[in-house]
PDB file of C-alpha atoms in Angstrom:
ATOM      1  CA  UNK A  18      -3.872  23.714 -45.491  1.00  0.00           C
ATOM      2  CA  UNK A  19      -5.802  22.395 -42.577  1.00  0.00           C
ATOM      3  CA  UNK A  20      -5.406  24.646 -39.671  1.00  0.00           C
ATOM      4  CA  UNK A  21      -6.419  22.837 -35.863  1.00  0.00           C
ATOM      5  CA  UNK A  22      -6.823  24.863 -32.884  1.00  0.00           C
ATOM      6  CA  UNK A  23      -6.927  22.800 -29.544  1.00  0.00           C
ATOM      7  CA  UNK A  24      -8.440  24.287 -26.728  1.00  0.00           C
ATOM      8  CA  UNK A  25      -6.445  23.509 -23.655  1.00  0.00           C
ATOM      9  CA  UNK A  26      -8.600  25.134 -21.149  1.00  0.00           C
ATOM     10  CA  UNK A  27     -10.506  21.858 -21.260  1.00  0.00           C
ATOM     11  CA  UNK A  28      -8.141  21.128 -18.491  1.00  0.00           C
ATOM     12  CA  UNK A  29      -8.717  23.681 -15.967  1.00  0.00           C
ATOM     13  CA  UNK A  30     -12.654  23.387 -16.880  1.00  0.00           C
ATOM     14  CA  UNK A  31     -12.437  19.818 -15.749  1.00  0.00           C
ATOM     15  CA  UNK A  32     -10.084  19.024 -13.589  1.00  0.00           C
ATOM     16  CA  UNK A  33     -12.115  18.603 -10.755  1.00  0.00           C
ATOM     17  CA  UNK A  34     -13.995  15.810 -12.821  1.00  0.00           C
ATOM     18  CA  UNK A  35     -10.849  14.401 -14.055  1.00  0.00           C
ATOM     19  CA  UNK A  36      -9.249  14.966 -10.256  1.00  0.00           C
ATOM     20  CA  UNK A  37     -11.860  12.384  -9.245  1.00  0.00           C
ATOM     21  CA  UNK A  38     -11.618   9.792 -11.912  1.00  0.00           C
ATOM     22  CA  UNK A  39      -7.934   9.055 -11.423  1.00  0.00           C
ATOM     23  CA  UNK A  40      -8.874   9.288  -7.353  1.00  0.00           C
ATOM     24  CA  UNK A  41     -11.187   6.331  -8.174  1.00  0.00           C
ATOM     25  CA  UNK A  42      -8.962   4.547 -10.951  1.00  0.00           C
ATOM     26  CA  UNK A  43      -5.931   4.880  -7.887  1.00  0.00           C
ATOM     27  CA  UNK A  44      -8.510   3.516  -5.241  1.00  0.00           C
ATOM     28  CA  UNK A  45      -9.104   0.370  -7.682  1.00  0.00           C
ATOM     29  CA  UNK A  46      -5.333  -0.257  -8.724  1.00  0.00           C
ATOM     30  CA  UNK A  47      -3.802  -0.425  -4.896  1.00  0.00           C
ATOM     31  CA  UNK A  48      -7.021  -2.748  -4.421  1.00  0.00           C
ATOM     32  CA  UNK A  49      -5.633  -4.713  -7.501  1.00  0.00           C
ATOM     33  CA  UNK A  50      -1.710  -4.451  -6.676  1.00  0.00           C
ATOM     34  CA  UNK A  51      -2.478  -5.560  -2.855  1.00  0.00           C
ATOM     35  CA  UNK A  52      -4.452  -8.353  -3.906  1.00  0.00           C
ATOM     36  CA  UNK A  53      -2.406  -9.638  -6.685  1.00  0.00           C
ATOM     37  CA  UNK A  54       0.698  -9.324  -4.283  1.00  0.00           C
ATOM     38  CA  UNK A  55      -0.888 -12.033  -1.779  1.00  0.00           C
ATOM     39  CA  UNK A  56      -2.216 -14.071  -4.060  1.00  0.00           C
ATOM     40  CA  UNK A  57       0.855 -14.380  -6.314  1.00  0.00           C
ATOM     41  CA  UNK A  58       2.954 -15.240  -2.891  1.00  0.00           C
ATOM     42  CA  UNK A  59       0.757 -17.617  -1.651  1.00  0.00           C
ATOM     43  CA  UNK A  60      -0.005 -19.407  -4.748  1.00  0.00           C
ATOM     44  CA  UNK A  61       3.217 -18.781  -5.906  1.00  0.00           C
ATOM     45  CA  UNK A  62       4.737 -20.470  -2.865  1.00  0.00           C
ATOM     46  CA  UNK A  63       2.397 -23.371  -3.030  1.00  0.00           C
ATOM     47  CA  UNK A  64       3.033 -24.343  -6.830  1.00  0.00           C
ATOM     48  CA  UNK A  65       7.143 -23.926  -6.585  1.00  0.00           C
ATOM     49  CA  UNK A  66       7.019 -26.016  -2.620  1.00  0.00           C
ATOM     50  CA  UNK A  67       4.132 -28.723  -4.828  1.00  0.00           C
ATOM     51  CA  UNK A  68       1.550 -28.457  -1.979  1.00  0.00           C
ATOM     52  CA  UNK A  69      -1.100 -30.960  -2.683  1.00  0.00           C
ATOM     53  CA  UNK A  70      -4.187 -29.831  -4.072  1.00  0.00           C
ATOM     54  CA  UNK A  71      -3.520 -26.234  -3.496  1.00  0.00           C
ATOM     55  CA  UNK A  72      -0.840 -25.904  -6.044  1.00  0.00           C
ATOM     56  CA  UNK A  73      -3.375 -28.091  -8.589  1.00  0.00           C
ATOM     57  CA  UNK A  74      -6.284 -25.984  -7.491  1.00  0.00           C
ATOM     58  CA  UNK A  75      -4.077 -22.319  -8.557  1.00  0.00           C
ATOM     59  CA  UNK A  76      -2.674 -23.961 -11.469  1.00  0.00           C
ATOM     60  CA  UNK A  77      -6.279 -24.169 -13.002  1.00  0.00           C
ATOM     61  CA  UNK A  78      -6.829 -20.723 -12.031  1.00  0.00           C
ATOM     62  CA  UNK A  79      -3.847 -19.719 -13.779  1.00  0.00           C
ATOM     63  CA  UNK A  80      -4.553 -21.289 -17.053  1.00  0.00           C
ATOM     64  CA  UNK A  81      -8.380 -19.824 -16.970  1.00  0.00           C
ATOM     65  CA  UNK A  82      -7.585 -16.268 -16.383  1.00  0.00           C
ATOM     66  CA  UNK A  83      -3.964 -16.095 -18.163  1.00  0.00           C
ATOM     67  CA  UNK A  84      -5.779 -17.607 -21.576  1.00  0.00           C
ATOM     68  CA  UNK A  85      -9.178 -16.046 -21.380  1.00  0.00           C
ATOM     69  CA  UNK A  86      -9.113 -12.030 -21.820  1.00  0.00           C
ATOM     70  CA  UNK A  87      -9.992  -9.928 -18.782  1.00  0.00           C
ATOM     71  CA  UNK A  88     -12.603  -8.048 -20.367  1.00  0.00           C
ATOM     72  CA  UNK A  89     -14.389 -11.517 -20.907  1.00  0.00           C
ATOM     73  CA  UNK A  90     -13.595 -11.842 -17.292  1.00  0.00           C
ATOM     74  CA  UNK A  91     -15.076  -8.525 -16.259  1.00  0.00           C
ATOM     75  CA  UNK A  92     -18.376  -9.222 -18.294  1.00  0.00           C
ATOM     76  CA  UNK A  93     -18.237 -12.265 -16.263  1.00  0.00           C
ATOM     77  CA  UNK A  94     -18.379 -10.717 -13.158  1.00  0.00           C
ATOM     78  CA  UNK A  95     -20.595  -8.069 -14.047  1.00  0.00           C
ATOM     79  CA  UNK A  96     -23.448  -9.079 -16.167  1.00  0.00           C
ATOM     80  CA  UNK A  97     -23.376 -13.635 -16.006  1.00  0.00           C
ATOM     81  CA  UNK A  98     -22.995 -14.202 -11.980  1.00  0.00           C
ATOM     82  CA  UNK A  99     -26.565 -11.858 -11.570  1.00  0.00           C
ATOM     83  CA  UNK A 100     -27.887 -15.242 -13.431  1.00  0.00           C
ATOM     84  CA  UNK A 101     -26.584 -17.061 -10.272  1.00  0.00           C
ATOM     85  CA  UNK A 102     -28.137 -14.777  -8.217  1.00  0.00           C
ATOM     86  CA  UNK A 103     -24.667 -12.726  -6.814  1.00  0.00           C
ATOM     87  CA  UNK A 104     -24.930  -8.881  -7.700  1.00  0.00           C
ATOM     88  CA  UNK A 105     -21.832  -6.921  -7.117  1.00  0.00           C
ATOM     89  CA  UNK A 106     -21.707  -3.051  -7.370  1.00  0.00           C
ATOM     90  CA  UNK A 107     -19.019  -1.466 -10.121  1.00  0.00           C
ATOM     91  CA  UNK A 108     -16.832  -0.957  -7.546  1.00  0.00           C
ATOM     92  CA  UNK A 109     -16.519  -4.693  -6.099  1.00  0.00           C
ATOM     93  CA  UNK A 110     -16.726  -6.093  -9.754  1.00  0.00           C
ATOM     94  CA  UNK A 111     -13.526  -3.360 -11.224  1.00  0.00           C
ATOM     95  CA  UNK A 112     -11.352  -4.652  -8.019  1.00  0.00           C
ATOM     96  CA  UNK A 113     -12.227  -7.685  -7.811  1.00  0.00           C
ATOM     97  CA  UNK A 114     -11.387  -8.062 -11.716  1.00  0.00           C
ATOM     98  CA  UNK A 115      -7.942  -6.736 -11.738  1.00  0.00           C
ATOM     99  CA  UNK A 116      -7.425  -8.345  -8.785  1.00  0.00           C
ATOM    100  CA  UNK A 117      -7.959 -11.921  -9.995  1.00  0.00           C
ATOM    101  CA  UNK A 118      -6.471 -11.338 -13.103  1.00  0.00           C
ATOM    102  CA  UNK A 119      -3.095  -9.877 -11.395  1.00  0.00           C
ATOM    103  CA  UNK A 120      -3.105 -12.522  -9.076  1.00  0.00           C
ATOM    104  CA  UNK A 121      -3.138 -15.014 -12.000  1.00  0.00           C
ATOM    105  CA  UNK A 122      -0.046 -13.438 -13.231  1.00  0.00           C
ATOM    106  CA  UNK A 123       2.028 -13.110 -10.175  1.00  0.00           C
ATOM    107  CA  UNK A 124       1.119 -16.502  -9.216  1.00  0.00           C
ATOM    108  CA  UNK A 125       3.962 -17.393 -12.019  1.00  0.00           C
ATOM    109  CA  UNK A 126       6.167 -14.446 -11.019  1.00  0.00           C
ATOM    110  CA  UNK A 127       6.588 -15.629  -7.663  1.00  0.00           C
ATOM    111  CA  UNK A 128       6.945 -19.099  -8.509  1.00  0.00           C
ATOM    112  CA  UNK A 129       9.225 -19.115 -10.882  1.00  0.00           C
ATOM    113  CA  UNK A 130      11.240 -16.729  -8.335  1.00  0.00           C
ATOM    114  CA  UNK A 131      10.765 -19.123  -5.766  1.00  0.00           C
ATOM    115  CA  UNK A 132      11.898 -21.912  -8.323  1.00  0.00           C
ATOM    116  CA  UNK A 133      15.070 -20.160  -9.014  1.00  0.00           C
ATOM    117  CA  UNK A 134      16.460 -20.042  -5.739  1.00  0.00           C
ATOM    118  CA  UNK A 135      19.389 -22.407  -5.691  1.00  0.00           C
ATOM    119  CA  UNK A 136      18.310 -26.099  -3.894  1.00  0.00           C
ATOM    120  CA  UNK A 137      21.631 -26.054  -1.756  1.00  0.00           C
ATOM    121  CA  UNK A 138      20.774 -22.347  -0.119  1.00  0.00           C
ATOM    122  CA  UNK A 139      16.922 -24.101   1.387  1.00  0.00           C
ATOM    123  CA  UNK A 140      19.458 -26.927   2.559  1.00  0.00           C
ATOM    124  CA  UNK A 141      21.319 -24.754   4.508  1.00  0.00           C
ATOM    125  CA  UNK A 142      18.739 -23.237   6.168  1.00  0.00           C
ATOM    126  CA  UNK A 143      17.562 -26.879   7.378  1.00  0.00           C
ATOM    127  CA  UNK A 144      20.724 -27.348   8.456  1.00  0.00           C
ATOM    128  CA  UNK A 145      20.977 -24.407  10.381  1.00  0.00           C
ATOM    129  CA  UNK A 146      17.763 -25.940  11.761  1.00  0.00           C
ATOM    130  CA  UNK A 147      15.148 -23.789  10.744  1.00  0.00           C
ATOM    131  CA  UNK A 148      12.041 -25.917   9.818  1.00  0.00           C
ATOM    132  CA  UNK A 149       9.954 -25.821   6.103  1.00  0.00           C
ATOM    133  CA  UNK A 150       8.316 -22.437   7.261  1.00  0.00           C
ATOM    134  CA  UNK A 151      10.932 -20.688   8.707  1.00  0.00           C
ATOM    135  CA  UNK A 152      13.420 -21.553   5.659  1.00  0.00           C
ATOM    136  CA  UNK A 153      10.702 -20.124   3.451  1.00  0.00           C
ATOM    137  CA  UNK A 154      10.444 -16.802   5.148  1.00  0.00           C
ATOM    138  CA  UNK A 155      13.801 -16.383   5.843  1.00  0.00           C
ATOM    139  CA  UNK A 156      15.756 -18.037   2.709  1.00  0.00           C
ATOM    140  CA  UNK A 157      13.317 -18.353   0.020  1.00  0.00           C
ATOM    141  CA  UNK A 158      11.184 -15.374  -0.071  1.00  0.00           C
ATOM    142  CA  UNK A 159      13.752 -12.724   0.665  1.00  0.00           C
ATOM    143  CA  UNK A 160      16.236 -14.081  -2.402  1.00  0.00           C
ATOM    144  CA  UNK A 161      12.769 -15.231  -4.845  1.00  0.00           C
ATOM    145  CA  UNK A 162      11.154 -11.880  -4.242  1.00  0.00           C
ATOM    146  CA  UNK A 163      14.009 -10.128  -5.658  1.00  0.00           C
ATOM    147  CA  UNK A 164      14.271 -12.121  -8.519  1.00  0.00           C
ATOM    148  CA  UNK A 165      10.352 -11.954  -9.120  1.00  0.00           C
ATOM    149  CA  UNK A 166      10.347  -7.986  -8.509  1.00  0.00           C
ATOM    150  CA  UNK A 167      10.914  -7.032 -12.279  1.00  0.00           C
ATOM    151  CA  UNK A 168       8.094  -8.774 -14.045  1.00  0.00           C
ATOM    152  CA  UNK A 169       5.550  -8.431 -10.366  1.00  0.00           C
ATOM    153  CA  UNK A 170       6.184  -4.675 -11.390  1.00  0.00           C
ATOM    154  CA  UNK A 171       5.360  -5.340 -14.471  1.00  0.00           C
ATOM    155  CA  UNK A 172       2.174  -6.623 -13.424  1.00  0.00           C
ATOM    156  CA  UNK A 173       1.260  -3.984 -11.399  1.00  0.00           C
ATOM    157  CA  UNK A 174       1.573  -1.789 -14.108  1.00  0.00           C
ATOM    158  CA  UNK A 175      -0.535  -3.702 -16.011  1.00  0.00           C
ATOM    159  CA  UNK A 176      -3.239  -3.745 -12.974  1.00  0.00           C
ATOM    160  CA  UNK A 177      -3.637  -0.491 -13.308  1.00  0.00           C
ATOM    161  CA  UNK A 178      -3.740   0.479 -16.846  1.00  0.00           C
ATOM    162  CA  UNK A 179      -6.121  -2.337 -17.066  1.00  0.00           C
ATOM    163  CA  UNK A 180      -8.649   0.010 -14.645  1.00  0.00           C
ATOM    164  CA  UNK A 181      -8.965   1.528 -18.085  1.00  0.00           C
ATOM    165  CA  UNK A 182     -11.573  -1.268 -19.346  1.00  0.00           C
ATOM    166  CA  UNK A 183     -14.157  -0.790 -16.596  1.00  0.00           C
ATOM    167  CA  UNK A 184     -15.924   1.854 -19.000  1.00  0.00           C
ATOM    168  CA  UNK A 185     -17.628  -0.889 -20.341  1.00  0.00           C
ATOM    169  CA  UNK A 186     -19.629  -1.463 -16.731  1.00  0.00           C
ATOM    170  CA  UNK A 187     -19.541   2.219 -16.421  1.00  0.00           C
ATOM    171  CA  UNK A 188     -17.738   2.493 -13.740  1.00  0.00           C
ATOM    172  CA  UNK A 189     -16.427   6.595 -13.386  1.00  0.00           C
ATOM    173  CA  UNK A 190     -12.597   5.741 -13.460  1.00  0.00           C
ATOM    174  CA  UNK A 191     -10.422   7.956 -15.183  1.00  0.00           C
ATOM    175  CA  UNK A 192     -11.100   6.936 -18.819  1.00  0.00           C
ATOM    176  CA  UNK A 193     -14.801   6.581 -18.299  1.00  0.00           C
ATOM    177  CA  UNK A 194     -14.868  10.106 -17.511  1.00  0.00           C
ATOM    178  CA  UNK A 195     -12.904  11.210 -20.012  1.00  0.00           C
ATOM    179  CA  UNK A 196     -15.045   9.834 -22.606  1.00  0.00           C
ATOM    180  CA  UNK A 197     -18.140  11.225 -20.633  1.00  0.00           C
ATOM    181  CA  UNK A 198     -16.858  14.633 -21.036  1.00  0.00           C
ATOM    182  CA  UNK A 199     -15.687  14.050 -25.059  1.00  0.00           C
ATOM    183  CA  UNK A 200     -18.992  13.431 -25.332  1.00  0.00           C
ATOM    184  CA  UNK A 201     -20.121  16.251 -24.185  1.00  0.00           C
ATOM    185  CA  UNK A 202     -17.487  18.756 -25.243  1.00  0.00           C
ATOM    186  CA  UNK A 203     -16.076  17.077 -28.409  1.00  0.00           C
ATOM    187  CA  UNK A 204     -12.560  18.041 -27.626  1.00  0.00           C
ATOM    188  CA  UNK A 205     -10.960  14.601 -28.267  1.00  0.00           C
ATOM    189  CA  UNK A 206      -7.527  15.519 -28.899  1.00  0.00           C
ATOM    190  CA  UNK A 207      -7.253  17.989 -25.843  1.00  0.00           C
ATOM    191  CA  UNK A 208      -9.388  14.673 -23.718  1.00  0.00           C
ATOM    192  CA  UNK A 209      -7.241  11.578 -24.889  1.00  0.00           C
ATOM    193  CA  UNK A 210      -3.747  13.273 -24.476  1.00  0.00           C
ATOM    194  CA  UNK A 211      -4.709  14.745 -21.375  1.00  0.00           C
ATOM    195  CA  UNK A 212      -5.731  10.930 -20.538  1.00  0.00           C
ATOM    196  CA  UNK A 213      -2.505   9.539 -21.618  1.00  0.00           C
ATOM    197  CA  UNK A 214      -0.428  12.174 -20.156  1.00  0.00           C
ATOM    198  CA  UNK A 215      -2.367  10.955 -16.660  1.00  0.00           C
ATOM    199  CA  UNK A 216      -1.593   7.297 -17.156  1.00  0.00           C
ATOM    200  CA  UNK A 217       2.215   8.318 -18.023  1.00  0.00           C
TER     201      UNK A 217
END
């Protein structure tokens, strides 16, 4: 019979490495949930109200980034705009990444919030005389952002666990260094289920 021993002292021996991954992977992900949060409610708004060109403009951006997969996206970013002459450090490119592709997503979570609040409350509000802005803020948002909340958190958790691909521009989040110390220390039992513990 096979007999395993797993050393679990690989913790304490780096913690302080792993303590600063999941600082950076953290730093990224509120990056990515802020941004995705504004662009989902402003596109969001502007595809459920129909604004003119702005609604056709982020429902192309939609379709490209909710069919394409974000590691093509991040490759993108990283290694094809250099050809156009735009460099962007690591750290703007595994933001910036997460970012868009959140913001793709809650673009459709806010909508179809937005879309499900009932036609006769956004009369009322004009009635009460509040204009197109002030029903929005007041009527629309409050009641669509609850009903959006459950899958926007769903994104969000998705923004972050998504921080996990940026090993492939080798950018020192948490599962980048994880896999730089496996490499070194072999322990990949004791490194990938103290790695999913973290994300947990």
């Amino acid at each position: 019979m096979l007999a395993v021993a797993f050393d679990w002292s690989f913790l304490s021996e780096n913690a302080d490495d792993l303590a600063e991954g999941l600082w950076r992977t953290l730093q990224v992900s509120a990056i990515g949930v802020l941004g995705a949060f504004l662009i989902g409610l402003v596109l969001g708004a502007a595809r459920a109200h129909r604004v003119p060109v702005v609604s056709q403009l982020a429902a192309v951006y939609v379709e490209v980034i909710r069919n394409t997969p974000i590691l093509v996206q991040i490759f993108f970013l990283f290694f094809g705009l250099p050809q156009l002459g735009i460099r962007l450090e690591a750290f703007t490119v595994a933001w910036l990444a997460v970012t868009i592709w959140g913001g793709a997503f809650n673009t459709e979570n806010f909508r179809a919030g937005f879309e499900a609040v009932p036609g006769r409350y956004r009369e009322a509000g004009l009635a009460l005389g509040f204009g197109r802005v002030a029903t929005f803020l007041n009527v629309t948002l409050p009641i669509g952002g609850r009903i959006a909340l459950p899958s926007s958190i769903n994104t969000y958790i998705s923004v972050l666990k998504n921080t996990s691909l940026m090993y492939v521009i080798s950018y020192p989040e948490l599962t980048t260094t994880a896999l730089q110390i496996n490499a070194l220390t072999l322990q990949t039992i004791e490194t990938f289920t103290v790695l999913a513990v973290s994300y947990l």
